[in-house]
Amino acid sequence: MEAKPRSTSNTASAAFSRRGFLKASTTLAAVAAQVPSFGQSGSGQVLAYIGAYTGKGKGINIFNVNTTDGALTPTKIFTAVQDPSSIALHPNKKFLYAVSEISNYNGTTTGSVTSMSIDSGTGDLRVMNVVSSGGGGPAYVSVDPSGKWAFAANYGGGSAAVFPIMADGSLGAASDVKKITGPLGASNPAMEAPPGSFADSGHDAPHAHQVESDPKSNYVFVSDLGTDRIYVYALDKQNGMLTPANPAFVQGSFGSGPRHFVFHPNGRLVYAITEESSTMLVMDYDSASGKLTYKGQTASTLPPGFTGTSFASGIHISPDGKFLYGLNRLFDSVVIFDINPDGWLLNPRWEWTRGSYPRELGVEPNGNFMYVAHSRSDNVTVFRINSTTGNLTFTNRWVPVGNPSSIVFLTL
């Protein structure tokens, strides 16, 4: 049996606790505030949409979120989307988009992207249309802040695609597909991987893992595992075309495998997590040119002295820009960093995720609870966030979801 990482968060506790009965003094109004209100928009009820591969998870799992204790209550599973590896909300919260991680859409060798409308009263989903993703095995979908363009990263096809979003929220056919080319990194081991690592996700070809625009929708970034690069493209906002910026990419270390990245709320910093070397890359961002420049810090997501294999995965930054979180698979943990005013990562500590192979994490809109999706143990675990320290406390909640892959939240 694998040894589990010990929590070094000074607020974490492995002890179990049970909620007592409501005190007699609890008013009916307070109780009613915890009861979901449906049938009308503006109810304040929070929903979680969890994408899960069809074999076990059957599609997009929908839950009610209790914003007081973090509990998830299942409502239904939307089965109309096959293998939704990644889902994204439109900025207006009326539409949801999902990529299907397949390579046989309509008899082709591509995957697909599905647009769905969201019922404003119930949160129910309805498929509007489906289009080709422009490449095989899409693993990520995003929407730019303007709400006019959607993007898909085709992991199997090694490409990134742009889709116009119509007035009704549906998708047009891809306006551009950029195929990634470039020298491939090492298959094993990564240059900065821990001693004894055999982390090898695939440097046999380009594998686009994330595509996302900057906060101003001027540039689009594509992290590619195979070439160890993050590519930068200028976005033509009228025609949905991508043009390589100058410089056209930032190069990661040999074999590192950049996976996901986030922008700091100040818009001047970017953090990327590498899958095979298990590191955080710290970069300055020039919003005028799209240029990424390393600040000079590469922080490990693993504890000092760690040896062996682990694969880093998800990344999240707190809305106030004070804390950065990253997931480690095999060393099943969340790493927590403080971010100082200059953007440097300090004081790493680790929290065991209480599951196997954490793929993705999400934080509900109020910022009080973090949800970690485990692809091997088929569950989502719930942690309370200390907004002052950034540390996590396990709530003793395991939510069964088959092979979960992504999480987004919506307030009705």
PDB file of N, CA, C and O in Angstrom, residues 186-201 203 228 252-258 274-281 298-312 328 330:
ATOM      1  N   ALA A 186      12.164  15.186 -23.599  1.00  0.00           N
ATOM      2  CA  ALA A 186      12.575  13.837 -23.200  1.00  0.00           C
ATOM      3  C   ALA A 186      11.370  13.024 -22.764  1.00  0.00           C
ATOM      4  O   ALA A 186      10.414  13.553 -22.199  1.00  0.00           O
ATOM      5  N   SER A 187      11.418  11.724 -23.022  1.00  0.00           N
ATOM      6  CA  SER A 187      10.336  10.861 -22.561  1.00  0.00           C
ATOM      7  C   SER A 187      10.515  10.513 -21.091  1.00  0.00           C
ATOM      8  O   SER A 187       9.551  10.380 -20.349  1.00  0.00           O
ATOM      9  N   ASN A 188      11.749  10.345 -20.635  1.00  0.00           N
ATOM     10  CA  ASN A 188      11.985   9.994 -19.236  1.00  0.00           C
ATOM     11  C   ASN A 188      13.492   9.967 -18.977  1.00  0.00           C
ATOM     12  O   ASN A 188      14.239   9.404 -19.772  1.00  0.00           O
ATOM     13  N   PRO A 189      13.990  10.534 -17.891  1.00  0.00           N
ATOM     14  CA  PRO A 189      13.212  11.335 -16.951  1.00  0.00           C
ATOM     15  C   PRO A 189      13.247  12.808 -17.330  1.00  0.00           C
ATOM     16  O   PRO A 189      14.107  13.244 -18.094  1.00  0.00           O
ATOM     17  N   ALA A 190      12.323  13.591 -16.786  1.00  0.00           N
ATOM     18  CA  ALA A 190      12.367  15.032 -16.974  1.00  0.00           C
ATOM     19  C   ALA A 190      13.580  15.600 -16.248  1.00  0.00           C
ATOM     20  O   ALA A 190      13.996  15.099 -15.203  1.00  0.00           O
ATOM     21  N   MET A 191      14.146  16.650 -16.806  1.00  0.00           N
ATOM     22  CA  MET A 191      15.377  17.231 -16.275  1.00  0.00           C
ATOM     23  C   MET A 191      15.252  17.620 -14.807  1.00  0.00           C
ATOM     24  O   MET A 191      16.168  17.408 -14.013  1.00  0.00           O
ATOM     25  N   GLU A 192      14.096  18.181 -14.423  1.00  0.00           N
ATOM     26  CA  GLU A 192      13.909  18.671 -13.057  1.00  0.00           C
ATOM     27  C   GLU A 192      13.033  17.755 -12.207  1.00  0.00           C
ATOM     28  O   GLU A 192      12.593  18.147 -11.130  1.00  0.00           O
ATOM     29  N   ALA A 193      12.803  16.535 -12.666  1.00  0.00           N
ATOM     30  CA  ALA A 193      12.010  15.592 -11.887  1.00  0.00           C
ATOM     31  C   ALA A 193      12.780  15.126 -10.660  1.00  0.00           C
ATOM     32  O   ALA A 193      14.014  15.179 -10.631  1.00  0.00           O
ATOM     33  N   PRO A 194      12.081  14.655  -9.620  1.00  0.00           N
ATOM     34  CA  PRO A 194      12.782  14.162  -8.425  1.00  0.00           C
ATOM     35  C   PRO A 194      13.570  12.892  -8.738  1.00  0.00           C
ATOM     36  O   PRO A 194      13.290  12.194  -9.719  1.00  0.00           O
ATOM     37  N   PRO A 195      14.559  12.576  -7.914  1.00  0.00           N
ATOM     38  CA  PRO A 195      15.340  11.341  -8.136  1.00  0.00           C
ATOM     39  C   PRO A 195      14.440  10.114  -8.163  1.00  0.00           C
ATOM     40  O   PRO A 195      13.506   9.998  -7.370  1.00  0.00           O
ATOM     41  N   GLY A 196      14.707   9.218  -9.092  1.00  0.00           N
ATOM     42  CA  GLY A 196      13.937   7.985  -9.177  1.00  0.00           C
ATOM     43  C   GLY A 196      12.610   8.116  -9.891  1.00  0.00           C
ATOM     44  O   GLY A 196      11.825   7.172  -9.922  1.00  0.00           O
ATOM     45  N   SER A 197      12.337   9.276 -10.499  1.00  0.00           N
ATOM     46  CA  SER A 197      11.063   9.473 -11.165  1.00  0.00           C
ATOM     47  C   SER A 197      11.019   8.748 -12.501  1.00  0.00           C
ATOM     48  O   SER A 197      11.976   8.766 -13.271  1.00  0.00           O
ATOM     49  N   PHE A 198       9.874   8.118 -12.760  1.00  0.00           N
ATOM     50  CA  PHE A 198       9.601   7.516 -14.065  1.00  0.00           C
ATOM     51  C   PHE A 198       8.358   8.165 -14.685  1.00  0.00           C
ATOM     52  O   PHE A 198       7.679   7.542 -15.502  1.00  0.00           O
ATOM     53  N   ALA A 199       8.079   9.410 -14.295  1.00  0.00           N
ATOM     54  CA  ALA A 199       6.913  10.116 -14.828  1.00  0.00           C
ATOM     55  C   ALA A 199       7.068  10.312 -16.329  1.00  0.00           C
ATOM     56  O   ALA A 199       7.993  10.972 -16.791  1.00  0.00           O
ATOM     57  N   ASP A 200       6.181   9.723 -17.091  1.00  0.00           N
ATOM     58  CA  ASP A 200       6.230   9.802 -18.550  1.00  0.00           C
ATOM     59  C   ASP A 200       4.805   9.843 -19.073  1.00  0.00           C
ATOM     60  O   ASP A 200       4.115   8.833 -19.107  1.00  0.00           O
ATOM     61  N   SER A 201       4.353  11.036 -19.452  1.00  0.00           N
ATOM     62  CA  SER A 201       2.986  11.186 -19.948  1.00  0.00           C
ATOM     63  C   SER A 201       2.918  11.148 -21.467  1.00  0.00           C
ATOM     64  O   SER A 201       1.829  11.072 -22.028  1.00  0.00           O
ATOM     65  N   HIS A 203       5.990  12.140 -24.605  1.00  0.00           N
ATOM     66  CA  HIS A 203       6.702  13.100 -25.437  1.00  0.00           C
ATOM     67  C   HIS A 203       6.889  12.536 -26.845  1.00  0.00           C
ATOM     68  O   HIS A 203       7.825  12.869 -27.547  1.00  0.00           O
ATOM     69  N   ASP A 228       7.190  20.747 -24.405  1.00  0.00           N
ATOM     70  CA  ASP A 228       7.600  21.455 -23.176  1.00  0.00           C
ATOM     71  C   ASP A 228       7.508  22.968 -23.336  1.00  0.00           C
ATOM     72  O   ASP A 228       8.356  23.717 -22.848  1.00  0.00           O
ATOM     73  N   GLY A 252       9.845  25.437 -21.586  1.00  0.00           N
ATOM     74  CA  GLY A 252      10.062  24.815 -20.287  1.00  0.00           C
ATOM     75  C   GLY A 252      11.296  23.951 -20.311  1.00  0.00           C
ATOM     76  O   GLY A 252      11.902  23.727 -21.367  1.00  0.00           O
ATOM     77  N   SER A 253      11.699  23.440 -19.163  1.00  0.00           N
ATOM     78  CA  SER A 253      12.878  22.578 -19.106  1.00  0.00           C
ATOM     79  C   SER A 253      12.595  21.257 -19.808  1.00  0.00           C
ATOM     80  O   SER A 253      11.447  20.840 -19.968  1.00  0.00           O
ATOM     81  N   PHE A 254      13.650  20.573 -20.208  1.00  0.00           N
ATOM     82  CA  PHE A 254      13.549  19.360 -21.010  1.00  0.00           C
ATOM     83  C   PHE A 254      12.729  18.294 -20.290  1.00  0.00           C
ATOM     84  O   PHE A 254      13.048  17.896 -19.173  1.00  0.00           O
ATOM     85  N   GLY A 255      11.633  17.872 -20.922  1.00  0.00           N
ATOM     86  CA  GLY A 255      10.806  16.812 -20.360  1.00  0.00           C
ATOM     87  C   GLY A 255       9.827  17.246 -19.290  1.00  0.00           C
ATOM     88  O   GLY A 255       9.144  16.395 -18.702  1.00  0.00           O
ATOM     89  N   SER A 256       9.725  18.544 -19.009  1.00  0.00           N
ATOM     90  CA  SER A 256       8.909  19.002 -17.879  1.00  0.00           C
ATOM     91  C   SER A 256       7.411  18.785 -18.110  1.00  0.00           C
ATOM     92  O   SER A 256       6.670  18.474 -17.189  1.00  0.00           O
ATOM     93  N   GLY A 257       6.936  18.966 -19.343  1.00  0.00           N
ATOM     94  CA  GLY A 257       5.528  18.730 -19.643  1.00  0.00           C
ATOM     95  C   GLY A 257       4.579  19.749 -19.049  1.00  0.00           C
ATOM     96  O   GLY A 257       3.748  19.389 -18.200  1.00  0.00           O
ATOM     97  N   PRO A 258       4.614  21.032 -19.473  1.00  0.00           N
ATOM     98  CA  PRO A 258       3.650  22.010 -18.963  1.00  0.00           C
ATOM     99  C   PRO A 258       2.218  21.519 -19.160  1.00  0.00           C
ATOM    100  O   PRO A 258       1.856  21.064 -20.249  1.00  0.00           O
ATOM    101  N   THR A 274       3.835  21.842 -14.103  1.00  0.00           N
ATOM    102  CA  THR A 274       4.386  20.889 -15.068  1.00  0.00           C
ATOM    103  C   THR A 274       4.087  19.467 -14.614  1.00  0.00           C
ATOM    104  O   THR A 274       4.306  19.111 -13.459  1.00  0.00           O
ATOM    105  N   GLU A 275       3.612  18.655 -15.539  1.00  0.00           N
ATOM    106  CA  GLU A 275       3.120  17.329 -15.194  1.00  0.00           C
ATOM    107  C   GLU A 275       4.235  16.357 -14.847  1.00  0.00           C
ATOM    108  O   GLU A 275       4.097  15.537 -13.935  1.00  0.00           O
ATOM    109  N   GLU A 276       5.348  16.404 -15.574  1.00  0.00           N
ATOM    110  CA  GLU A 276       6.362  15.370 -15.417  1.00  0.00           C
ATOM    111  C   GLU A 276       7.506  15.759 -14.479  1.00  0.00           C
ATOM    112  O   GLU A 276       8.142  14.883 -13.889  1.00  0.00           O
ATOM    113  N   SER A 277       7.778  17.050 -14.336  1.00  0.00           N
ATOM    114  CA  SER A 277       8.815  17.440 -13.375  1.00  0.00           C
ATOM    115  C   SER A 277       8.226  17.882 -12.049  1.00  0.00           C
ATOM    116  O   SER A 277       8.957  18.109 -11.086  1.00  0.00           O
ATOM    117  N   SER A 278       6.882  18.012 -11.979  1.00  0.00           N
ATOM    118  CA  SER A 278       6.191  18.401 -10.740  1.00  0.00           C
ATOM    119  C   SER A 278       6.752  19.704 -10.186  1.00  0.00           C
ATOM    120  O   SER A 278       7.251  19.773  -9.063  1.00  0.00           O
ATOM    121  N   THR A 279       6.651  20.741 -10.992  1.00  0.00           N
ATOM    122  CA  THR A 279       7.133  22.059 -10.593  1.00  0.00           C
ATOM    123  C   THR A 279       6.094  23.123 -10.923  1.00  0.00           C
ATOM    124  O   THR A 279       5.195  22.918 -11.741  1.00  0.00           O
ATOM    125  N   MET A 280       6.250  24.268 -10.258  1.00  0.00           N
ATOM    126  CA  MET A 280       5.507  25.472 -10.590  1.00  0.00           C
ATOM    127  C   MET A 280       6.459  26.445 -11.268  1.00  0.00           C
ATOM    128  O   MET A 280       7.529  26.762 -10.728  1.00  0.00           O
ATOM    129  N   LEU A 281       6.082  26.941 -12.441  1.00  0.00           N
ATOM    130  CA  LEU A 281       6.864  27.945 -13.147  1.00  0.00           C
ATOM    131  C   LEU A 281       6.266  29.313 -12.858  1.00  0.00           C
ATOM    132  O   LEU A 281       5.048  29.498 -12.916  1.00  0.00           O
ATOM    133  N   THR A 298      11.576  28.362  -9.949  1.00  0.00           N
ATOM    134  CA  THR A 298      10.869  27.129 -10.271  1.00  0.00           C
ATOM    135  C   THR A 298      10.701  26.381  -8.961  1.00  0.00           C
ATOM    136  O   THR A 298      11.677  25.945  -8.370  1.00  0.00           O
ATOM    137  N   ALA A 299       9.457  26.289  -8.500  1.00  0.00           N
ATOM    138  CA  ALA A 299       9.186  25.719  -7.177  1.00  0.00           C
ATOM    139  C   ALA A 299       8.637  24.304  -7.325  1.00  0.00           C
ATOM    140  O   ALA A 299       7.695  24.072  -8.096  1.00  0.00           O
ATOM    141  N   SER A 300       9.201  23.352  -6.587  1.00  0.00           N
ATOM    142  CA  SER A 300       8.707  21.988  -6.641  1.00  0.00           C
ATOM    143  C   SER A 300       7.339  21.890  -5.974  1.00  0.00           C
ATOM    144  O   SER A 300       7.073  22.547  -4.964  1.00  0.00           O
ATOM    145  N   THR A 301       6.465  21.060  -6.543  1.00  0.00           N
ATOM    146  CA  THR A 301       5.176  20.789  -5.911  1.00  0.00           C
ATOM    147  C   THR A 301       5.272  19.646  -4.908  1.00  0.00           C
ATOM    148  O   THR A 301       4.272  19.294  -4.268  1.00  0.00           O
ATOM    149  N   LEU A 302       6.470  19.069  -4.765  1.00  0.00           N
ATOM    150  CA  LEU A 302       6.697  17.932  -3.877  1.00  0.00           C
ATOM    151  C   LEU A 302       7.584  18.342  -2.702  1.00  0.00           C
ATOM    152  O   LEU A 302       8.380  19.281  -2.820  1.00  0.00           O
ATOM    153  N   PRO A 303       7.515  17.638  -1.589  1.00  0.00           N
ATOM    154  CA  PRO A 303       8.305  18.007  -0.413  1.00  0.00           C
ATOM    155  C   PRO A 303       9.805  17.788  -0.642  1.00  0.00           C
ATOM    156  O   PRO A 303      10.196  16.949  -1.470  1.00  0.00           O
ATOM    157  N   PRO A 304      10.637  18.501   0.087  1.00  0.00           N
ATOM    158  CA  PRO A 304      12.089  18.267   0.015  1.00  0.00           C
ATOM    159  C   PRO A 304      12.405  16.813   0.339  1.00  0.00           C
ATOM    160  O   PRO A 304      11.840  16.224   1.260  1.00  0.00           O
ATOM    161  N   GLY A 305      13.272  16.212  -0.458  1.00  0.00           N
ATOM    162  CA  GLY A 305      13.669  14.837  -0.214  1.00  0.00           C
ATOM    163  C   GLY A 305      12.778  13.807  -0.859  1.00  0.00           C
ATOM    164  O   GLY A 305      13.072  12.600  -0.793  1.00  0.00           O
ATOM    165  N   PHE A 306      11.688  14.228  -1.503  1.00  0.00           N
ATOM    166  CA  PHE A 306      10.807  13.266  -2.158  1.00  0.00           C
ATOM    167  C   PHE A 306      11.565  12.542  -3.275  1.00  0.00           C
ATOM    168  O   PHE A 306      12.305  13.153  -4.046  1.00  0.00           O
ATOM    169  N   THR A 307      11.369  11.235  -3.376  1.00  0.00           N
ATOM    170  CA  THR A 307      11.945  10.452  -4.460  1.00  0.00           C
ATOM    171  C   THR A 307      10.861   9.590  -5.084  1.00  0.00           C
ATOM    172  O   THR A 307       9.900   9.199  -4.419  1.00  0.00           O
ATOM    173  N   GLY A 308      11.034   9.286  -6.363  1.00  0.00           N
ATOM    174  CA  GLY A 308      10.081   8.435  -7.050  1.00  0.00           C
ATOM    175  C   GLY A 308       9.199   9.213  -8.008  1.00  0.00           C
ATOM    176  O   GLY A 308       9.502  10.344  -8.390  1.00  0.00           O
ATOM    177  N   THR A 309       8.100   8.605  -8.384  1.00  0.00           N
ATOM    178  CA  THR A 309       7.246   9.122  -9.448  1.00  0.00           C
ATOM    179  C   THR A 309       6.003   9.804  -8.900  1.00  0.00           C
ATOM    180  O   THR A 309       5.341   9.291  -8.007  1.00  0.00           O
ATOM    181  N   SER A 310       5.711  10.966  -9.449  1.00  0.00           N
ATOM    182  CA  SER A 310       4.453  11.652  -9.195  1.00  0.00           C
ATOM    183  C   SER A 310       4.148  12.514 -10.409  1.00  0.00           C
ATOM    184  O   SER A 310       5.062  12.955 -11.118  1.00  0.00           O
ATOM    185  N   PHE A 311       2.854  12.724 -10.668  1.00  0.00           N
ATOM    186  CA  PHE A 311       2.423  13.529 -11.804  1.00  0.00           C
ATOM    187  C   PHE A 311       1.619  14.715 -11.291  1.00  0.00           C
ATOM    188  O   PHE A 311       0.556  14.526 -10.690  1.00  0.00           O
ATOM    189  N   ALA A 312       2.086  15.925 -11.521  1.00  0.00           N
ATOM    190  CA  ALA A 312       1.318  17.099 -11.121  1.00  0.00           C
ATOM    191  C   ALA A 312       0.155  17.299 -12.089  1.00  0.00           C
ATOM    192  O   ALA A 312       0.205  16.879 -13.248  1.00  0.00           O
ATOM    193  N   ASN A 328      -0.915  16.955  -6.809  1.00  0.00           N
ATOM    194  CA  ASN A 328       0.067  15.903  -7.094  1.00  0.00           C
ATOM    195  C   ASN A 328      -0.643  14.560  -7.155  1.00  0.00           C
ATOM    196  O   ASN A 328      -1.333  14.171  -6.205  1.00  0.00           O
ATOM    197  N   LEU A 330      -0.311  10.429  -7.405  1.00  0.00           N
ATOM    198  CA  LEU A 330       0.522   9.389  -6.777  1.00  0.00           C
ATOM    199  C   LEU A 330       0.956   9.863  -5.405  1.00  0.00           C
ATOM    200  O   LEU A 330       0.698   9.203  -4.406  1.00  0.00           O
TER     201      LEU A 330
END
